[in-house]
mmCIF file of C-alpha atoms in Angstrom:
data_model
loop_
_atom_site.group_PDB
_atom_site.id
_atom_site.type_symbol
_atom_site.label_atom_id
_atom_site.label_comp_id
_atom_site.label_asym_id
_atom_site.label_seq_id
_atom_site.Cartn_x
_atom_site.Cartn_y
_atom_site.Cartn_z
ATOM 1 C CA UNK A 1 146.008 -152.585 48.664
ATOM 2 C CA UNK A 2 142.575 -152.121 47.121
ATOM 3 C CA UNK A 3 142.315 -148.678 48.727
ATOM 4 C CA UNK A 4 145.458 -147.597 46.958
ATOM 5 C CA UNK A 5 144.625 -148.187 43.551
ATOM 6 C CA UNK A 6 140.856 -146.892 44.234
ATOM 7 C CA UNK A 7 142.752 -143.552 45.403
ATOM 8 C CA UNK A 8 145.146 -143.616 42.279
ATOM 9 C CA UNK A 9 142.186 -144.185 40.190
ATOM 10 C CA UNK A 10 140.177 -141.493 41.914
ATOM 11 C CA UNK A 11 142.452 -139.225 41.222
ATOM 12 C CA UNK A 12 142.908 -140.204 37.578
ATOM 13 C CA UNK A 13 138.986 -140.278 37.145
ATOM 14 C CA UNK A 14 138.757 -136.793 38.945
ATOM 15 C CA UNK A 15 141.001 -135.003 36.464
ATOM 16 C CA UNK A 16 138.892 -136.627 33.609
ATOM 17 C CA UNK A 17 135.806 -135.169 34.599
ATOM 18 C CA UNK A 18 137.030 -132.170 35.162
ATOM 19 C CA UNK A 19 139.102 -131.634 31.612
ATOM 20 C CA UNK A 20 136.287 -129.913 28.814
ATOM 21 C CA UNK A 21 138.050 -128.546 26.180
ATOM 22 C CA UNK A 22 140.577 -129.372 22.978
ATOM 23 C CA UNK A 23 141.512 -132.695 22.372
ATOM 24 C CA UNK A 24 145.086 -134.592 21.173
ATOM 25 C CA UNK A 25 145.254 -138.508 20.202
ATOM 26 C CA UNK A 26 148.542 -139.940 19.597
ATOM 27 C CA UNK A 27 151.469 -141.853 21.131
ATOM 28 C CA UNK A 28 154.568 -141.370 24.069
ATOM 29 C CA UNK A 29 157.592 -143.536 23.005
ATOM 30 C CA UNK A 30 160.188 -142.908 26.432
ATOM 31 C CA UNK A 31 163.734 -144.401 27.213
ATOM 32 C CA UNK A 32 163.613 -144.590 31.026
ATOM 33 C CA UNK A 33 167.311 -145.263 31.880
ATOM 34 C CA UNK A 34 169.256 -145.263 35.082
ATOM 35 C CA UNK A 35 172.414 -146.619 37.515
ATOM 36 C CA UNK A 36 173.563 -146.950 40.201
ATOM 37 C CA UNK A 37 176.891 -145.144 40.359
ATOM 38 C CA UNK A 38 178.035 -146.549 44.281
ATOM 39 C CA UNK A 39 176.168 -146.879 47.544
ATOM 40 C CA UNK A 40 175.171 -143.133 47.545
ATOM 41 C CA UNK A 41 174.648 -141.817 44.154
ATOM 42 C CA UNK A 42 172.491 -143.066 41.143
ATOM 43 C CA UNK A 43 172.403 -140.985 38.052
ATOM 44 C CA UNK A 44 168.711 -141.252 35.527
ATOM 45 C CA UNK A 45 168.367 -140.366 31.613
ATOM 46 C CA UNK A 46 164.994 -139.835 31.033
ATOM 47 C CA UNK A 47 163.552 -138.926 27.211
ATOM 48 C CA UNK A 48 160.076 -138.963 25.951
ATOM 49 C CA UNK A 49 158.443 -137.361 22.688
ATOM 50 C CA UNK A 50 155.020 -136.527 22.250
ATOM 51 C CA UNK A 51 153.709 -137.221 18.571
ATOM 52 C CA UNK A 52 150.179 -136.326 17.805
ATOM 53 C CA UNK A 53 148.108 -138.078 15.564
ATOM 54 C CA UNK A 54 144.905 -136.189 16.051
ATOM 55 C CA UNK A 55 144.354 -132.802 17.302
ATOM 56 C CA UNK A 56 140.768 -130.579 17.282
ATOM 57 C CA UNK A 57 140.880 -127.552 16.026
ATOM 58 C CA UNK A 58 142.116 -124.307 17.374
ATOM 59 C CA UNK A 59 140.038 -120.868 16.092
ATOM 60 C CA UNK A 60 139.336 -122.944 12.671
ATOM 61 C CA UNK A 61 143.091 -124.175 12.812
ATOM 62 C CA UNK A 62 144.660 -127.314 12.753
ATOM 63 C CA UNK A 63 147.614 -127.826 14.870
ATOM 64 C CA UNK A 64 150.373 -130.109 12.917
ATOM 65 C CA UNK A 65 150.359 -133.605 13.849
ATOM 66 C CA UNK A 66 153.584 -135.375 13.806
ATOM 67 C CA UNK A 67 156.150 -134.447 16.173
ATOM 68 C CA UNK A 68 154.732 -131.889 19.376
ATOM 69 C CA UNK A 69 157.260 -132.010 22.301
ATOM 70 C CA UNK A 70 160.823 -133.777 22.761
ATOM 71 C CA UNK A 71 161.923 -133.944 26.199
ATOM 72 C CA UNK A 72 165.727 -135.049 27.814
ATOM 73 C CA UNK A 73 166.405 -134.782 31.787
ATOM 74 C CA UNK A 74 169.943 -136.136 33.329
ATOM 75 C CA UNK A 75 169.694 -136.109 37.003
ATOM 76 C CA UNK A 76 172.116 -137.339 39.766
ATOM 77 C CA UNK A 77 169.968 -138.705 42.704
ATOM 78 C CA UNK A 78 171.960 -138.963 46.247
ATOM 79 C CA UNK A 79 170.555 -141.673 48.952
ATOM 80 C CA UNK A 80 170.023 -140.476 52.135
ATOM 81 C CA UNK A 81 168.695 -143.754 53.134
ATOM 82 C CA UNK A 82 166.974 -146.991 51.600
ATOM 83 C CA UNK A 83 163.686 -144.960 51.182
ATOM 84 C CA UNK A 84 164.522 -141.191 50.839
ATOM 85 C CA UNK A 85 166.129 -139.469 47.955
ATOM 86 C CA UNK A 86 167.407 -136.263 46.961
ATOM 87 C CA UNK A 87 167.989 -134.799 43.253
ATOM 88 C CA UNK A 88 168.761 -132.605 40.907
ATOM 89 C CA UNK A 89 168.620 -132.407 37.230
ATOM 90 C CA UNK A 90 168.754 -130.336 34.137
ATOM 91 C CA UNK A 91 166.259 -130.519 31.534
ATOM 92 C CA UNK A 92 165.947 -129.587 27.579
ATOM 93 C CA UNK A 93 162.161 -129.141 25.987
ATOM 94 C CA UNK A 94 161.691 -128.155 22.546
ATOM 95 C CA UNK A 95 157.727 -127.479 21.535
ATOM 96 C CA UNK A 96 157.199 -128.406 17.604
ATOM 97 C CA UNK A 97 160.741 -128.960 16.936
ATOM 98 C CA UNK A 98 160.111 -128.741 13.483
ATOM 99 C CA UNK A 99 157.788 -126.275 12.993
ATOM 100 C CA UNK A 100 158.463 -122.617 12.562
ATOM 101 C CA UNK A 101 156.523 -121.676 15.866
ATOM 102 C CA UNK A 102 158.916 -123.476 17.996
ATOM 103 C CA UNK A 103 159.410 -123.136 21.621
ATOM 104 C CA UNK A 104 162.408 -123.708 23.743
ATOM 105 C CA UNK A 105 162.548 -124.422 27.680
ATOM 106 C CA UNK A 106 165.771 -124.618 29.535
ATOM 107 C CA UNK A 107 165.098 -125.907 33.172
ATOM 108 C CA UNK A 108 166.547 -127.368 36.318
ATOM 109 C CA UNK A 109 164.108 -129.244 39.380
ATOM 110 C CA UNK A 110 165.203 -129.829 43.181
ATOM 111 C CA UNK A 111 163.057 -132.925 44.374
ATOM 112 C CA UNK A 112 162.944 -135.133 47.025
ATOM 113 C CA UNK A 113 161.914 -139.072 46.556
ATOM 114 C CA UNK A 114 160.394 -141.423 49.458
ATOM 115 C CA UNK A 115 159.645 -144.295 48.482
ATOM 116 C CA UNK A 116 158.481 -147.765 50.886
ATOM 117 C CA UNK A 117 157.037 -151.206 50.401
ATOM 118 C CA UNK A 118 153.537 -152.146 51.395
ATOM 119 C CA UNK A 119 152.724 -155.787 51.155
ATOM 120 C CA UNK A 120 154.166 -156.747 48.134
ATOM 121 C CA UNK A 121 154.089 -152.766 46.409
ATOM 122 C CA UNK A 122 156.326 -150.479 46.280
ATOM 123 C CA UNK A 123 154.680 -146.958 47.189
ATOM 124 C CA UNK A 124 156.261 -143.611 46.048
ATOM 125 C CA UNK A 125 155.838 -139.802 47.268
ATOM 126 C CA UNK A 126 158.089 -137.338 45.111
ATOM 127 C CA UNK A 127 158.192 -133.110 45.709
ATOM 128 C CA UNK A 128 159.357 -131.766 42.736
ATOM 129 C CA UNK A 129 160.636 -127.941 42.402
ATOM 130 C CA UNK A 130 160.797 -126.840 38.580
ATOM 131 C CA UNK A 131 163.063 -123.752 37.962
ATOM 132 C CA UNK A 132 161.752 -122.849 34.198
ATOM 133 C CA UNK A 133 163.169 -120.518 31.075
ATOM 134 C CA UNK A 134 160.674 -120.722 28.722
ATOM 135 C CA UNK A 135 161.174 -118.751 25.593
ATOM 136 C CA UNK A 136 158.455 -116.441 24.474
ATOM 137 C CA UNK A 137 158.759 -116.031 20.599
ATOM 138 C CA UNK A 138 156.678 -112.801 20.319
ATOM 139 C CA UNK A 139 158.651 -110.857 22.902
ATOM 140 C CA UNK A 140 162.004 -112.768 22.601
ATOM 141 C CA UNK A 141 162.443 -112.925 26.105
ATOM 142 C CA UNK A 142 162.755 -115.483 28.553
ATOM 143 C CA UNK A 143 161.287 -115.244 31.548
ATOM 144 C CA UNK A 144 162.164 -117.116 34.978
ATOM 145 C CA UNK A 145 158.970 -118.950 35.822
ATOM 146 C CA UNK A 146 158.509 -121.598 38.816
ATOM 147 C CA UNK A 147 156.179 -124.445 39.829
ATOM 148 C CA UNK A 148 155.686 -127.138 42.184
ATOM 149 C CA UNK A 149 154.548 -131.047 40.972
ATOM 150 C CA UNK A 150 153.724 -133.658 43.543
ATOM 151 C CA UNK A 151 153.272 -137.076 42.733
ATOM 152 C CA UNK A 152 151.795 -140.360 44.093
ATOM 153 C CA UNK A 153 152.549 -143.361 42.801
ATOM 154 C CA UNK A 154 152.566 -147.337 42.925
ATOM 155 C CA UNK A 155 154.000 -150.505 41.226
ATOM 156 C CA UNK A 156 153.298 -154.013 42.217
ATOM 157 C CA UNK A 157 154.178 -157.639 40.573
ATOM 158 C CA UNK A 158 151.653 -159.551 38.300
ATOM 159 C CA UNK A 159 151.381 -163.157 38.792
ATOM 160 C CA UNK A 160 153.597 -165.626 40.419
ATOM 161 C CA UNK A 161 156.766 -165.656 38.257
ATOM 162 C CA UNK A 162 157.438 -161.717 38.433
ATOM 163 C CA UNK A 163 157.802 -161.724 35.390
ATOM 164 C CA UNK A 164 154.898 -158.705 34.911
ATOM 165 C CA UNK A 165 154.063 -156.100 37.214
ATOM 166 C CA UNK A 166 151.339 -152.957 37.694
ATOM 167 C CA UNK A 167 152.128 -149.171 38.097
ATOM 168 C CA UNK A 168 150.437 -146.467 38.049
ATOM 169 C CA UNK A 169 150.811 -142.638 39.423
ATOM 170 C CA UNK A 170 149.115 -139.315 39.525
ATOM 171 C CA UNK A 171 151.162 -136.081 39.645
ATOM 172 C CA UNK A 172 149.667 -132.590 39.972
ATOM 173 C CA UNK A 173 151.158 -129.172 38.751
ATOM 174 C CA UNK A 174 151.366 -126.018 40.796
ATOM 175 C CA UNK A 175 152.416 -122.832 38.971
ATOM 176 C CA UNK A 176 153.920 -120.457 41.872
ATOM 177 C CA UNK A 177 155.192 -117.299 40.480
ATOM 178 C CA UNK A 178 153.762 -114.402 40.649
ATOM 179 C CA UNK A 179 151.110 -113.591 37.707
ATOM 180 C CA UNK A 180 150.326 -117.292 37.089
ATOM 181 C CA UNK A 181 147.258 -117.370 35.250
ATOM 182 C CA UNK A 182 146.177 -120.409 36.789
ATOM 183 C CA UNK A 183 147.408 -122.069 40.000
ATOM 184 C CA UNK A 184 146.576 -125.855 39.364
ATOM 185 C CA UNK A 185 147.690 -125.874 35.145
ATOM 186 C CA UNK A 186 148.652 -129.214 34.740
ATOM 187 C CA UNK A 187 147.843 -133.184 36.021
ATOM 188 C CA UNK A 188 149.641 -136.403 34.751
ATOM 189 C CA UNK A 189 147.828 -139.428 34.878
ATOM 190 C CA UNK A 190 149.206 -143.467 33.739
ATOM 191 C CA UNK A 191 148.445 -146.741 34.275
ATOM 192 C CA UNK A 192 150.689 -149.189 32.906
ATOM 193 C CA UNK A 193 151.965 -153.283 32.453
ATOM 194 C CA UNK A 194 155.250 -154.009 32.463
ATOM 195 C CA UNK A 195 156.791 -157.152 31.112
ATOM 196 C CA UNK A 196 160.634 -157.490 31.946
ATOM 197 C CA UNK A 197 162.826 -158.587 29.461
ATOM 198 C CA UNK A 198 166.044 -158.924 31.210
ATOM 199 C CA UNK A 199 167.416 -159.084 35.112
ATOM 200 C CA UNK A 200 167.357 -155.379 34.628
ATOM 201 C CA UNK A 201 165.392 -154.191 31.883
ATOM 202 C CA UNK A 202 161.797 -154.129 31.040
ATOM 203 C CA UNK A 203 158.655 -152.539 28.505
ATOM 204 C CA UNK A 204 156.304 -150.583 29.931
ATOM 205 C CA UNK A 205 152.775 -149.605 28.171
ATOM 206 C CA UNK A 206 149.300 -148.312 28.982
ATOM 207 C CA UNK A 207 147.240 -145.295 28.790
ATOM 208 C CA UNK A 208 149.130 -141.844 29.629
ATOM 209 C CA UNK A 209 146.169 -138.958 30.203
ATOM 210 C CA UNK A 210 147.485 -135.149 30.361
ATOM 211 C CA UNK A 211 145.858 -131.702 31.112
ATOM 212 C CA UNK A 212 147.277 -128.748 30.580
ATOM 213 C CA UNK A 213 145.784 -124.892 30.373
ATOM 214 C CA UNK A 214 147.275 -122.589 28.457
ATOM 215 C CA UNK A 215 148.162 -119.752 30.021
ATOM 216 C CA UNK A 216 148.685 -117.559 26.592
ATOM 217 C CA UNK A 217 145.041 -118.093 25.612
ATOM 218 C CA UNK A 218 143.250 -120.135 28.608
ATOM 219 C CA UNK A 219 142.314 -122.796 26.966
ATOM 220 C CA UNK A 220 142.262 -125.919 28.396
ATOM 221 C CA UNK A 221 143.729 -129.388 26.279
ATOM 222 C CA UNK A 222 143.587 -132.993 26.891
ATOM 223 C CA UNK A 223 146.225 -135.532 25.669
ATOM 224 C CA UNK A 224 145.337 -138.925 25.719
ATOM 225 C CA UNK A 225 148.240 -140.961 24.612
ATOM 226 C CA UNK A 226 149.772 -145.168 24.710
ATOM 227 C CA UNK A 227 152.954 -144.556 26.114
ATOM 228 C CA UNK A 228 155.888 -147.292 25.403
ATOM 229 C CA UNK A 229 158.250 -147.051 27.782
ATOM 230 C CA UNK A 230 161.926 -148.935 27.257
ATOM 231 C CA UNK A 231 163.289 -148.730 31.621
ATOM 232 C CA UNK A 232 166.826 -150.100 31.918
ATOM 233 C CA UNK A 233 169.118 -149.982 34.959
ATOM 234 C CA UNK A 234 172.791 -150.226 35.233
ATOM 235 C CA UNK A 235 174.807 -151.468 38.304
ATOM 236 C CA UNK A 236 178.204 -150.263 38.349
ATOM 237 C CA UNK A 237 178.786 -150.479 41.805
ATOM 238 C CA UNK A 238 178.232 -154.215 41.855
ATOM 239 C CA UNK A 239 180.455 -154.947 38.861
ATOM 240 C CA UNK A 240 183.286 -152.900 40.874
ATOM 241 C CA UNK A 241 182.585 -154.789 43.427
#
């Protein structure tokens, strides 16, 4: 067990060394829902905004705090067995929503989920294939682009009552069309305590780390953010049942 979370931590500490460049302070408020739809199929809704408190400047600019990314994915998830998962999904993203440089992204992802206990932890391997349209304001076009993410992840119980438990997860981004400026452009990095507040609900929160290089201008930004995550799940199976 203590290797694991040295190797998530690693990989968390790795990225942070790495990352010189512009940095964004602020917070990740997310509504982690799902349900179980019958023995084979679950269904997720999974929404997250990014709102910035703090951001260095950019050639003597200021970026706008406030409001920089709202995100919504609905995904069906079909159960090949107890510990491997396939999806699909379709995702909205709208950069500054409110701002006149807005930027939408229309995309769908193919991913496969194995997930297995250790001990008392629950460890989880996802392959994620990201289909993008992501609208470029100065050409008005909207270009097909396409990555890969992988990500590595963990969650075990706190205490004795199981009433608390620990996750954490790294998840690397691999652009793979042709023309990429950069190969490796993005890393997500959490660590979080959960406290559950019903048989199937819980709050989530800890420290959410993100780098991302811009391919437009190179640059390379940091987001260090709380995230507050409300995760509910919904058996309708059993209630059939």
């Amino acid at each position: 067990m203590k290797k694991i979370l040295l190797t998530v931590f690693a990989f968390c500490g790795a990225v942070i060394v790495y990352a010189q460049s512009l940095n964004h302070i602020g917070v990740f408020p997310t509504i982690d829902h799902s349900g179980t739809i019958n023995n084979k199929l679950d269904y997720s809704f999974y929404y997250f905004a990014q709102l910035h408190a703090y951001n260095d400047e950019v050639n003597n600019q200021t970026e706008p705090t406030g409001l920089f990314v709202f995100y919504s994915e609905q995904a069906l998830h079909y159960k090949l067995n107890k510990m491997l998962t396939l999806s699909g999904s379709y995702v909205y993203e709208r950069q500054y929503p409110f701002e006149n440089n807005y930027r939408n992204e229309n995309r769908f992802y193919v991913q496969a989920t194995y997930k297995y206990p250790l001990n008392k932890a629950s460890i989880k391997h996802r392959l994620r294939f990201d289909g993008r349209f992501v609208q470029n304001r100065l050409t008005g076009e909207t270009p097909f682009t396409h990555r890969i993410r992988y990500l590595a992840g963990i969650s075990l119980p706190v205490g004795k009552k199981d009433k608390c438990y620990f996750t954490a997860y790294n998840e690397f981004f691999f652009n793979t069309y042709k023309g990429a400026t950069v190969k490796y452009a993005e890393n997500w990095a959490a660590v979080a305590i959960g406290i559950k507040t019903g048989k199937n609900s819980s709050v989530e929160a800890g420290p959410l780390y993100i780098f991302w290089v811009n391919d437009n201008i190179g640059t390379l930004n940091n987001f260090y953010y709380l995230q507050v995550a409300w995760v509910s799940h919904i058996n309708f199976n059993k209630r059939q049942q």
